[in-house]
């Protein structure tokens, strides 16, 4: 049992170190502008444009459910018009970036790990290296940059959708006064909440890209190896997003909300 | 010139190569033979720095590539072209994009010039006019030819072939062998072929190295190796299994 735990900690620390080295290599490559712009544009399209439907649906239904649940509780204490304020703050600072991160981890992180993993087992990554191309320049940097660009845009869409859907539910289904509902939302949802959400989403984009690329580049042999790498990329990205979110909430809360 | 000195490499506790040493001169055509799992492909990947040895040196034109990092190795790899066992074509690209990949990445040539070089390379491997096809639309032999076109397009000094005829029928294998010989003669490149196909070895090897029990067991000209009476070499060339090794 003790040995098992030690092995698990060793592997976890080893993986963390390897992802950090991968991040350093990617940043070095980015600084030297060895980016393939065409690949970058394609990745922005794949990670950003093609993820929109998933993210919009997630944002809309989360906003609606949150609005309804908040109303059910607030109605007991006659605070109906504060419903959208709760939805606004929650969607902007927490639910928007986190749910977008989880959905993108499932869609894009899995695709990154599967694609790069397949390239690894079919020796395409070795072929890249023989053609004097660094795999980090060609595979990691475009995906990392694309997710850094796409994630805040997607999170912004999820926030707006969530608030809009919450407003519609509040006004048309629950019968809350629209003017006070909107006014209170604007009063309590600050620019800092939106900023926290966007900063988080940039960090989550980096986590998804780096873990997806790392899992793909180090995947085991054969279809089983690719399958495992894909699953691990989604699971590890999701867990890392949730853990990072807690620490970012504390640190950004102190930084941006301190009087 | 390639020189390998006391190369050792294992995977986990299992040692694959244990003290491999040899030297390949510029312009030479060398075939490395050995049984499946004897470490031929592993050895080949060490020559281009795709794998790092546990110990030993790999000298390319007098420069030890073992301590180099991935970025430093990119410079050395410009001297090499490599044909992989499964061709390793990028399946998301067309044939033209595969073959012209190195030039497009370097952005050193205009698009029209790259297209001309791609056309010439495809003509060299006798596959003209397939620029717009996808790798999935090609047969095994065609994929290897495209892989070879990609390896030779920027005129490397050394071309490495990893099992170039594996999985191909005898007629296609023969055409690939002839192609390798033609590339060697036309481009005057150093050629290193890893194979267990004895017909390819006889045809392509000015010198043959045999890898056996983790070391270079023998080295000699094609005639010497094929006329050898050594039981290990003989069994391998004639394709006769050792009764003691049979597992039931």
Short mmCIF file of C-alpha atoms in Angstrom, two decimals:
data_model
loop_
_atom_site.label_atom_id
_atom_site.label_comp_id
_atom_site.label_asym_id
_atom_site.label_seq_id
_atom_site.Cartn_x
_atom_site.Cartn_y
_atom_site.Cartn_z
CA UNK A 1 0.00 0.00 0.00
CA UNK A 2 2.81 2.36 0.98
CA UNK A 3 4.77 1.47 -2.15
CA UNK A 4 1.68 1.95 -4.29
CA UNK A 5 1.11 5.42 -2.85
CA UNK A 6 4.74 6.33 -3.36
CA UNK A 7 4.62 5.16 -6.97
CA UNK A 8 1.46 7.18 -7.54
CA UNK A 9 3.05 10.33 -6.05
CA UNK A 10 6.23 9.78 -8.11
CA UNK A 11 4.20 9.45 -11.30
CA UNK A 12 2.09 12.49 -10.46
CA UNK A 13 5.14 14.64 -9.72
CA UNK A 14 6.91 13.32 -12.82
CA UNK A 15 3.90 14.20 -14.97
CA UNK A 16 3.65 17.66 -13.43
CA UNK A 17 7.33 18.27 -14.11
CA UNK A 18 7.02 17.06 -17.71
CA UNK A 19 3.99 19.30 -18.37
CA UNK A 20 5.91 22.25 -16.90
CA UNK A 21 8.87 21.54 -19.19
CA UNK A 22 6.48 21.26 -22.13
CA UNK A 23 5.00 24.65 -21.19
CA UNK A 24 8.48 26.19 -21.01
CA UNK A 25 9.41 24.76 -24.41
CA UNK A 26 6.14 26.06 -25.90
CA UNK A 27 6.66 29.55 -24.47
CA UNK A 28 10.25 29.58 -25.79
CA UNK A 29 9.00 28.54 -29.21
CA UNK A 30 6.24 31.17 -29.11
CA UNK A 31 8.75 33.89 -28.22
CA UNK A 32 10.86 33.04 -31.26
CA UNK A 33 7.77 33.25 -33.51
CA UNK A 34 8.23 29.81 -35.02
CA UNK A 35 4.44 29.55 -35.19
CA UNK A 36 2.71 28.00 -38.20
CA UNK A 37 0.02 30.66 -38.71
CA UNK A 38 -2.14 28.50 -40.96
CA UNK A 39 -2.22 25.75 -38.35
CA UNK A 40 -2.96 28.32 -35.65
CA UNK A 41 -5.96 29.64 -37.60
CA UNK A 42 -7.27 26.11 -38.13
CA UNK A 43 -6.90 25.34 -34.43
CA UNK A 44 -8.74 28.55 -33.48
CA UNK A 45 -11.52 27.45 -35.82
CA UNK A 46 -11.56 23.89 -34.44
CA UNK A 47 -11.28 24.80 -30.74
CA UNK A 48 -13.30 28.01 -30.86
CA UNK A 49 -15.84 28.12 -33.66
CA UNK A 50 -16.74 24.43 -33.56
CA UNK A 51 -17.13 24.43 -29.77
CA UNK A 52 -19.66 27.24 -29.76
CA UNK A 53 -22.84 25.18 -29.92
CA UNK A 54 -21.79 23.01 -26.96
CA UNK A 55 -20.73 26.01 -24.89
CA UNK A 56 -23.83 28.07 -25.74
CA UNK A 57 -26.22 25.26 -24.82
CA UNK A 58 -24.31 24.64 -21.57
CA UNK A 59 -24.33 28.34 -20.69
CA UNK A 60 -28.01 28.80 -21.52
CA UNK A 61 -29.34 25.85 -19.54
CA UNK A 62 -27.03 26.52 -16.58
CA UNK A 63 -28.29 30.12 -16.46
CA UNK A 64 -31.90 28.95 -16.65
CA UNK A 65 -31.53 26.33 -13.90
CA UNK A 66 -29.57 28.70 -11.68
CA UNK A 67 -32.16 31.42 -12.21
CA UNK A 68 -35.04 29.10 -11.34
CA UNK A 69 -33.34 27.63 -8.26
CA UNK A 70 -32.31 31.04 -6.98
CA UNK A 71 -35.83 32.33 -7.48
CA UNK A 72 -37.34 29.43 -5.53
CA UNK A 73 -35.17 30.30 -2.52
CA UNK A 74 -35.25 34.09 -2.81
CA UNK A 75 -39.03 34.14 -3.28
CA UNK A 76 -39.37 32.89 0.32
CA UNK A 77 -37.70 36.07 1.61
CA UNK A 78 -39.20 38.41 -1.01
CA UNK A 79 -35.93 38.99 -2.83
CA UNK A 80 -37.18 37.92 -6.27
CA UNK A 81 -35.53 40.80 -8.10
CA UNK A 82 -32.05 39.79 -6.83
CA UNK A 83 -32.30 36.52 -8.76
CA UNK A 84 -30.44 37.69 -11.85
CA UNK A 85 -27.74 39.32 -9.74
CA UNK A 86 -26.85 35.87 -8.37
CA UNK A 87 -26.95 34.40 -11.86
CA UNK A 88 -24.74 37.23 -13.18
CA UNK A 89 -22.07 36.96 -10.51
CA UNK A 90 -22.06 33.15 -10.61
CA UNK A 91 -21.97 32.90 -14.40
CA UNK A 92 -19.23 35.50 -14.78
CA UNK A 93 -16.83 34.53 -12.03
CA UNK A 94 -17.40 30.77 -11.66
CA UNK A 95 -19.84 28.83 -13.79
CA UNK A 96 -19.07 30.47 -17.13
CA UNK A 97 -15.33 29.75 -17.17
CA UNK A 98 -15.48 26.43 -15.29
CA UNK A 99 -18.28 24.86 -17.33
CA UNK A 100 -16.74 26.15 -20.56
CA UNK A 101 -13.43 24.64 -19.43
CA UNK A 102 -15.02 21.29 -18.68
CA UNK A 103 -16.93 21.19 -21.97
CA UNK A 104 -13.87 22.22 -24.01
CA UNK A 105 -11.74 19.67 -22.10
CA UNK A 106 -14.20 16.99 -23.19
CA UNK A 107 -14.39 18.09 -26.80
CA UNK A 108 -11.06 19.68 -27.68
CA UNK A 109 -8.74 18.15 -25.04
CA UNK A 110 -9.85 14.66 -26.04
CA UNK A 111 -9.41 15.44 -29.75
CA UNK A 112 -5.90 16.85 -29.15
CA UNK A 113 -4.80 13.78 -27.18
CA UNK A 114 -6.32 11.38 -29.72
CA UNK A 115 -4.84 13.14 -32.76
CA UNK A 116 -1.33 13.55 -31.34
CA UNK A 117 -1.47 10.07 -29.80
CA UNK A 118 -2.32 8.54 -33.18
CA UNK A 119 0.51 10.51 -34.75
CA UNK A 120 2.85 9.10 -32.13
CA UNK A 121 1.91 5.44 -32.57
CA UNK A 122 2.09 5.72 -36.38
CA UNK A 123 5.58 7.32 -36.14
CA UNK A 124 4.32 10.62 -37.61
CA UNK A 125 5.90 12.55 -34.73
CA UNK A 126 9.23 10.82 -35.40
CA UNK A 127 8.78 11.73 -39.08
CA UNK A 128 8.30 15.37 -38.07
CA UNK A 129 11.55 15.25 -36.12
CA UNK A 130 13.44 13.74 -39.06
CA UNK A 131 12.15 16.63 -41.18
CA UNK A 132 13.95 19.01 -38.81
CA UNK A 133 10.70 20.16 -37.20
CA UNK A 134 10.38 20.38 -33.44
CA UNK A 135 7.09 18.67 -32.42
CA UNK A 136 6.44 21.42 -29.85
CA UNK A 137 6.67 24.12 -32.56
CA UNK A 138 4.36 22.26 -34.90
CA UNK A 139 1.91 20.49 -32.60
CA UNK A 140 1.82 22.19 -29.20
CA UNK A 141 2.24 25.92 -29.90
CA UNK A 142 -0.69 26.31 -32.36
CA UNK A 143 -3.05 24.38 -30.04
CA UNK A 144 -1.91 26.22 -26.92
CA UNK A 145 -2.23 29.64 -28.57
CA UNK A 146 -5.58 28.76 -30.14
CA UNK A 147 -7.04 27.72 -26.79
CA UNK A 148 -5.68 30.86 -25.14
CA UNK A 149 -7.51 32.89 -27.78
CA UNK A 150 -10.69 30.81 -27.99
CA UNK A 151 -11.37 30.08 -24.31
CA UNK A 152 -12.05 33.66 -23.11
CA UNK A 153 -14.30 34.21 -26.13
CA UNK A 154 -16.21 31.01 -25.44
CA UNK A 155 -16.41 31.76 -21.71
CA UNK A 156 -17.70 35.26 -22.55
CA UNK A 157 -20.39 33.72 -24.73
CA UNK A 158 -21.36 31.26 -21.99
CA UNK A 159 -21.61 34.12 -19.45
CA UNK A 160 -23.80 36.21 -21.76
CA UNK A 161 -25.97 33.23 -22.67
CA UNK A 162 -26.38 32.23 -19.04
CA UNK A 163 -27.43 35.72 -17.96
CA UNK A 164 -29.71 36.14 -20.99
CA UNK A 165 -31.37 32.76 -20.44
CA UNK A 166 -31.73 33.46 -16.71
CA UNK A 167 -33.38 36.78 -17.54
CA UNK A 168 -35.87 35.13 -19.92
CA UNK A 169 -36.78 32.46 -17.37
CA UNK A 170 -37.11 35.08 -14.61
CA UNK A 171 -39.30 37.44 -16.64
CA UNK A 172 -41.43 35.14 -18.80
CA UNK A 173 -41.72 31.99 -16.69
CA UNK A 174 -41.42 33.22 -13.13
CA UNK A 175 -42.99 36.63 -13.56
CA UNK A 176 -40.26 38.78 -11.97
CA UNK A 177 -40.28 42.51 -12.70
CA UNK A 178 -37.85 42.89 -15.67
CA UNK A 179 -36.57 46.38 -14.79
CA UNK A 180 -35.57 45.62 -11.21
CA UNK A 181 -34.25 42.21 -12.25
CA UNK A 182 -31.90 43.76 -14.82
CA UNK A 183 -31.01 46.77 -12.66
CA UNK A 184 -29.99 44.57 -9.71
CA UNK A 185 -27.93 42.35 -11.98
CA UNK A 186 -26.00 45.38 -13.25
CA UNK A 187 -25.64 46.69 -9.71
CA UNK A 188 -24.10 43.56 -8.22
CA UNK A 189 -22.21 42.10 -11.18
CA UNK A 190 -18.97 44.03 -11.35
CA UNK A 191 -16.34 44.38 -14.04
CA UNK A 192 -14.04 42.49 -11.67
CA UNK A 193 -16.35 39.44 -11.85
CA UNK A 194 -16.12 39.42 -15.65
CA UNK A 195 -12.35 39.94 -15.45
CA UNK A 196 -11.98 37.02 -13.01
CA UNK A 197 -13.94 34.80 -15.38
CA UNK A 198 -11.93 35.77 -18.43
CA UNK A 199 -8.57 35.37 -16.64
CA UNK A 200 -9.64 31.94 -15.39
CA UNK A 201 -10.70 30.88 -18.87
CA UNK A 202 -7.29 31.80 -20.31
CA UNK A 203 -5.60 29.66 -17.66
CA UNK A 204 -8.04 26.79 -18.26
CA UNK A 205 -7.30 26.97 -22.00
CA UNK A 206 -3.60 26.51 -21.24
CA UNK A 207 -4.34 23.56 -18.95
CA UNK A 208 -6.49 21.79 -21.58
CA UNK A 209 -3.94 22.30 -24.37
CA UNK A 210 -0.89 21.30 -22.35
CA UNK A 211 -2.42 18.21 -20.75
CA UNK A 212 -3.96 17.10 -24.08
CA UNK A 213 -0.66 17.54 -25.94
CA UNK A 214 1.37 15.91 -23.16
CA UNK A 215 -0.92 12.88 -22.95
CA UNK A 216 -0.88 12.51 -26.74
CA UNK A 217 2.89 12.82 -27.03
CA UNK A 218 3.53 10.28 -24.27
CA UNK A 219 0.75 7.82 -25.05
CA UNK A 220 1.32 4.06 -25.01
CA UNK A 221 1.44 1.81 -28.03
CA UNK A 222 -1.56 0.85 -30.14
CA UNK A 223 -5.24 1.67 -30.00
CA UNK A 224 -5.36 0.95 -26.27
CA UNK A 225 -2.61 3.51 -25.62
CA UNK A 226 -4.42 6.19 -27.63
CA UNK A 227 -7.71 5.40 -25.89
CA UNK A 228 -6.13 5.63 -22.46
CA UNK A 229 -4.33 8.88 -23.32
CA UNK A 230 -7.62 10.40 -24.50
CA UNK A 231 -9.47 9.41 -21.34
CA UNK A 232 -6.63 10.62 -19.10
CA UNK A 233 -6.43 13.94 -20.95
CA UNK A 234 -10.11 14.65 -20.23
CA UNK A 235 -10.03 13.41 -16.63
CA UNK A 236 -6.78 15.18 -15.67
CA UNK A 237 -7.77 18.41 -17.45
CA UNK A 238 -11.15 18.46 -15.70
CA UNK A 239 -9.69 17.77 -12.25
CA UNK A 240 -6.90 20.31 -12.76
CA UNK A 241 -9.46 22.93 -13.85
CA UNK A 242 -11.56 22.34 -10.72
CA UNK A 243 -8.56 22.47 -8.37
CA UNK A 244 -7.01 25.49 -10.12
CA UNK A 245 -10.38 27.24 -10.02
CA UNK A 246 -10.46 27.06 -6.21
CA UNK A 247 -7.03 28.64 -5.84
CA UNK A 248 -7.72 31.25 -8.51
CA UNK A 249 -11.01 32.19 -6.85
CA UNK A 250 -9.13 32.86 -3.60
CA UNK A 251 -6.18 34.68 -5.14
CA UNK A 252 -8.12 36.72 -7.73
CA UNK A 253 -10.81 37.46 -5.15
CA UNK A 254 -8.21 39.01 -2.87
CA UNK A 255 -6.57 40.83 -5.77
CA UNK A 256 -9.60 42.23 -7.58
CA UNK A 257 -12.28 42.48 -4.90
CA UNK A 258 -10.17 43.86 -2.04
CA UNK A 259 -11.39 47.33 -0.95
CA UNK B 1 30.45 9.79 -41.99
CA UNK B 2 28.66 7.89 -39.21
CA UNK B 3 30.48 6.33 -36.29
CA UNK B 4 28.85 4.42 -33.45
CA UNK B 5 30.99 3.66 -30.40
CA UNK B 6 30.06 1.17 -27.66
CA UNK B 7 26.36 1.98 -27.90
CA UNK B 8 24.18 0.55 -25.13
CA UNK B 9 20.44 0.79 -24.91
CA UNK B 10 17.81 -1.02 -22.89
CA UNK B 11 14.09 -0.71 -22.26
CA UNK B 12 13.48 -1.18 -18.54
CA UNK B 13 15.71 -4.00 -17.36
CA UNK B 14 15.85 -5.57 -20.83
CA UNK B 15 19.03 -4.66 -22.74
CA UNK B 16 18.54 -4.42 -26.53
CA UNK B 17 21.93 -3.15 -27.67
CA UNK B 18 25.02 -3.84 -25.60
CA UNK B 19 28.27 -2.41 -26.90
CA UNK B 20 27.46 -1.85 -30.59
CA UNK B 21 30.29 -0.24 -32.57
CA UNK B 22 30.69 0.35 -36.30
CA UNK B 23 31.61 3.00 -38.81
CA UNK B 24 29.95 3.97 -42.10
CA UNK B 25 31.94 6.02 -44.59
CA UNK B 26 30.54 8.80 -46.74
CA UNK B 27 28.78 7.47 -49.84
CA UNK B 28 28.75 3.90 -48.55
CA UNK B 29 25.67 1.67 -48.84
CA UNK B 30 25.28 -0.43 -45.72
CA UNK B 31 22.58 -2.95 -44.86
CA UNK B 32 21.95 -3.93 -41.24
CA UNK B 33 20.39 -7.38 -40.94
CA UNK B 34 19.22 -9.33 -37.93
CA UNK B 35 16.28 -11.22 -36.56
CA UNK B 36 13.00 -9.58 -35.62
CA UNK B 37 13.38 -7.91 -32.23
CA UNK B 38 17.16 -7.85 -32.42
CA UNK B 39 17.18 -4.03 -32.18
CA UNK B 40 17.81 -3.04 -35.83
CA UNK B 41 15.19 -0.28 -35.91
CA UNK B 42 16.24 0.89 -32.44
CA UNK B 43 19.82 1.16 -33.70
CA UNK B 44 18.71 3.07 -36.80
CA UNK B 45 16.76 5.57 -34.68
CA UNK B 46 19.88 6.22 -32.62
CA UNK B 47 21.75 7.31 -35.76
CA UNK B 48 19.37 10.25 -36.27
CA UNK B 49 18.88 11.03 -32.58
CA UNK B 50 15.27 9.83 -32.34
CA UNK B 51 16.37 7.69 -29.40
CA UNK B 52 19.05 8.38 -26.78
CA UNK B 53 21.42 5.59 -25.76
CA UNK B 54 22.08 4.61 -22.14
CA UNK B 55 25.79 4.83 -22.93
CA UNK B 56 28.09 5.26 -25.91
CA UNK B 57 28.56 7.77 -28.69
CA UNK B 58 27.01 8.44 -32.09
CA UNK B 59 29.25 10.64 -34.23
CA UNK B 60 27.87 12.32 -37.35
CA UNK B 61 30.67 13.93 -39.34
CA UNK B 62 32.78 13.82 -36.16
CA UNK B 63 30.11 15.48 -33.99
CA UNK B 64 28.71 13.50 -31.04
CA UNK B 65 24.93 13.86 -31.18
CA UNK B 66 24.17 12.01 -27.92
CA UNK B 67 24.44 15.01 -25.56
CA UNK B 68 22.50 17.32 -27.92
CA UNK B 69 19.01 18.50 -27.03
CA UNK B 70 16.07 18.34 -29.45
CA UNK B 71 16.68 21.84 -30.86
CA UNK B 72 20.39 21.20 -31.44
CA UNK B 73 19.53 17.92 -33.14
CA UNK B 74 17.32 19.72 -35.70
CA UNK B 75 20.49 21.10 -37.33
CA UNK B 76 22.11 17.64 -37.57
CA UNK B 77 18.90 16.07 -38.90
CA UNK B 78 19.00 18.33 -41.95
CA UNK B 79 21.73 15.98 -43.20
CA UNK B 80 19.32 13.03 -42.99
CA UNK B 81 16.30 11.69 -44.76
CA UNK B 82 14.44 8.73 -43.32
CA UNK B 83 11.90 6.28 -44.71
CA UNK B 84 9.84 4.69 -41.95
CA UNK B 85 8.54 1.14 -41.87
CA UNK B 86 4.92 2.29 -42.30
CA UNK B 87 5.97 5.36 -44.35
CA UNK B 88 4.63 7.62 -41.53
CA UNK B 89 2.91 10.00 -43.96
CA UNK B 90 0.93 12.82 -42.33
CA UNK B 91 -2.59 11.59 -42.89
CA UNK B 92 -4.18 15.03 -42.56
CA UNK B 93 -2.25 16.29 -45.62
CA UNK B 94 -2.19 15.59 -49.34
CA UNK B 95 0.77 13.91 -51.01
CA UNK B 96 2.10 17.29 -52.20
CA UNK B 97 1.85 18.75 -48.69
CA UNK B 98 3.63 15.71 -47.27
CA UNK B 99 6.48 15.82 -49.77
CA UNK B 100 6.94 19.60 -49.59
CA UNK B 101 6.52 19.73 -45.81
CA UNK B 102 10.13 20.61 -44.92
CA UNK B 103 10.29 23.50 -47.39
CA UNK B 104 6.93 24.92 -46.30
CA UNK B 105 8.02 24.82 -42.66
CA UNK B 106 11.27 26.62 -43.43
CA UNK B 107 9.48 29.19 -45.63
CA UNK B 108 12.73 29.40 -47.57
CA UNK B 109 11.25 28.90 -51.05
CA UNK B 110 8.33 30.42 -52.93
CA UNK B 111 5.26 28.21 -53.39
CA UNK B 112 5.90 27.74 -57.14
CA UNK B 113 9.45 26.48 -56.47
CA UNK B 114 8.18 24.07 -53.80
CA UNK B 115 5.57 22.73 -56.25
CA UNK B 116 8.33 22.17 -58.83
CA UNK B 117 10.53 20.31 -56.34
CA UNK B 118 7.58 18.18 -55.21
CA UNK B 119 6.85 17.28 -58.84
CA UNK B 120 10.49 16.33 -59.43
CA UNK B 121 10.67 14.24 -56.26
CA UNK B 122 7.49 12.38 -57.21
CA UNK B 123 8.85 11.77 -60.70
CA UNK B 124 12.04 10.41 -59.14
CA UNK B 125 9.98 7.81 -57.25
CA UNK B 126 7.91 7.11 -60.39
CA UNK B 127 4.66 8.53 -59.05
CA UNK B 128 3.96 11.60 -61.16
CA UNK B 129 0.61 13.38 -60.94
CA UNK B 130 -0.57 12.15 -57.53
CA UNK B 131 0.02 15.45 -55.72
CA UNK B 132 -3.60 15.91 -54.70
CA UNK B 133 -4.25 12.44 -53.39
CA UNK B 134 -4.51 11.65 -49.68
CA UNK B 135 -2.29 9.00 -48.04
CA UNK B 136 -5.39 6.89 -47.31
CA UNK B 137 -5.97 6.57 -51.08
CA UNK B 138 -2.53 5.04 -51.69
CA UNK B 139 -1.39 1.40 -51.66
CA UNK B 140 1.41 0.24 -49.34
CA UNK B 141 4.07 0.47 -52.07
CA UNK B 142 2.90 3.94 -53.14
CA UNK B 143 2.99 5.16 -49.56
CA UNK B 144 6.60 4.01 -49.24
CA UNK B 145 7.51 5.79 -52.47
CA UNK B 146 5.87 9.00 -51.28
CA UNK B 147 7.71 8.59 -47.97
CA UNK B 148 10.93 8.26 -49.92
CA UNK B 149 10.12 11.34 -52.01
CA UNK B 150 9.57 13.27 -48.77
CA UNK B 151 12.90 12.00 -47.41
CA UNK B 152 14.97 12.93 -50.45
CA UNK B 153 13.36 16.19 -51.58
CA UNK B 154 15.83 18.41 -49.77
CA UNK B 155 18.76 16.29 -50.97
CA UNK B 156 20.10 14.90 -47.69
CA UNK B 157 23.60 13.46 -47.36
CA UNK B 158 22.42 10.32 -45.57
CA UNK B 159 19.21 8.34 -46.16
CA UNK B 160 18.01 5.81 -43.58
CA UNK B 161 15.53 3.08 -44.52
CA UNK B 162 13.65 1.19 -41.83
CA UNK B 163 12.42 -2.13 -43.26
CA UNK B 164 11.58 -0.61 -46.66
CA UNK B 165 10.10 -3.80 -48.14
CA UNK B 166 8.24 -5.18 -45.13
CA UNK B 167 4.60 -5.93 -45.88
CA UNK B 168 5.00 -5.60 -49.65
CA UNK B 169 4.63 -8.31 -52.28
CA UNK B 170 7.84 -9.54 -54.02
CA UNK B 171 7.22 -7.50 -57.18
CA UNK B 172 6.66 -4.21 -55.31
CA UNK B 173 9.59 -5.07 -53.01
CA UNK B 174 11.78 -5.46 -56.06
CA UNK B 175 10.70 -2.07 -57.41
CA UNK B 176 11.41 -0.42 -54.04
CA UNK B 177 14.89 -2.00 -53.97
CA UNK B 178 15.59 -0.67 -57.46
CA UNK B 179 14.35 2.74 -56.41
CA UNK B 180 16.63 2.80 -53.36
CA UNK B 181 19.58 1.85 -55.56
CA UNK B 182 18.67 4.56 -58.05
CA UNK B 183 18.36 7.22 -55.34
CA UNK B 184 21.71 6.13 -53.96
CA UNK B 185 23.41 6.34 -57.36
CA UNK B 186 21.70 9.51 -58.63
CA UNK B 187 21.99 11.59 -55.45
CA UNK B 188 25.27 10.05 -54.26
CA UNK B 189 24.00 9.65 -50.71
CA UNK B 190 25.16 7.47 -47.83
CA UNK B 191 22.55 4.73 -47.50
CA UNK B 192 21.73 2.72 -44.38
CA UNK B 193 19.05 0.05 -44.79
CA UNK B 194 17.65 -2.03 -41.96
CA UNK B 195 15.99 -5.19 -43.22
CA UNK B 196 15.53 -8.91 -42.73
CA UNK B 197 14.72 -9.34 -46.41
CA UNK B 198 17.75 -11.21 -47.73
CA UNK B 199 17.03 -10.35 -51.36
CA UNK B 200 17.08 -6.63 -50.51
CA UNK B 201 20.25 -7.09 -48.47
CA UNK B 202 22.03 -8.82 -51.36
CA UNK B 203 20.92 -6.18 -53.84
CA UNK B 204 21.55 -3.04 -51.78
CA UNK B 205 24.40 -3.81 -49.44
CA UNK B 206 27.92 -2.88 -50.45
CA UNK B 207 28.57 -3.89 -46.86
CA UNK B 208 26.37 -5.90 -44.53
CA UNK B 209 26.35 -5.70 -40.74
CA UNK B 210 24.61 -8.43 -38.81
CA UNK B 211 23.11 -7.63 -35.44
CA UNK B 212 22.95 -10.68 -33.20
CA UNK B 213 22.67 -11.02 -29.43
CA UNK B 214 22.79 -7.26 -28.82
CA UNK B 215 26.02 -6.68 -30.77
CA UNK B 216 27.35 -6.46 -34.32
CA UNK B 217 28.06 -10.12 -34.91
CA UNK B 218 29.75 -9.73 -38.25
CA UNK B 219 30.54 -7.16 -40.90
CA UNK B 220 31.55 -7.82 -44.48
CA UNK B 221 30.77 -7.38 -48.13
CA UNK B 222 27.62 -8.96 -49.55
CA UNK B 223 29.64 -11.77 -51.17
CA UNK B 224 31.46 -12.55 -47.91
CA UNK B 225 28.30 -12.66 -45.84
CA UNK B 226 26.32 -14.76 -48.31
CA UNK B 227 29.23 -17.20 -48.74
CA UNK B 228 29.81 -17.46 -44.98
CA UNK B 229 29.80 -20.88 -43.34
CA UNK B 230 29.28 -19.49 -39.83
CA UNK B 231 26.24 -21.38 -38.46
CA UNK B 232 24.56 -18.24 -37.03
CA UNK B 233 24.87 -16.32 -40.31
CA UNK B 234 23.97 -19.37 -42.37
CA UNK B 235 20.82 -20.08 -40.38
CA UNK B 236 19.69 -16.48 -40.76
CA UNK B 237 20.40 -16.28 -44.50
CA UNK B 238 18.81 -19.65 -45.23
CA UNK B 239 15.89 -18.95 -42.91
CA UNK B 240 16.40 -22.05 -40.78
CA UNK B 241 15.24 -21.95 -37.18
CA UNK B 242 17.32 -23.39 -34.37
CA UNK B 243 15.47 -26.43 -32.97
CA UNK B 244 16.62 -25.47 -29.46
CA UNK B 245 14.80 -22.15 -29.74
CA UNK B 246 11.47 -23.62 -30.78
CA UNK B 247 8.74 -22.96 -28.25
CA UNK B 248 5.75 -25.28 -28.10
#
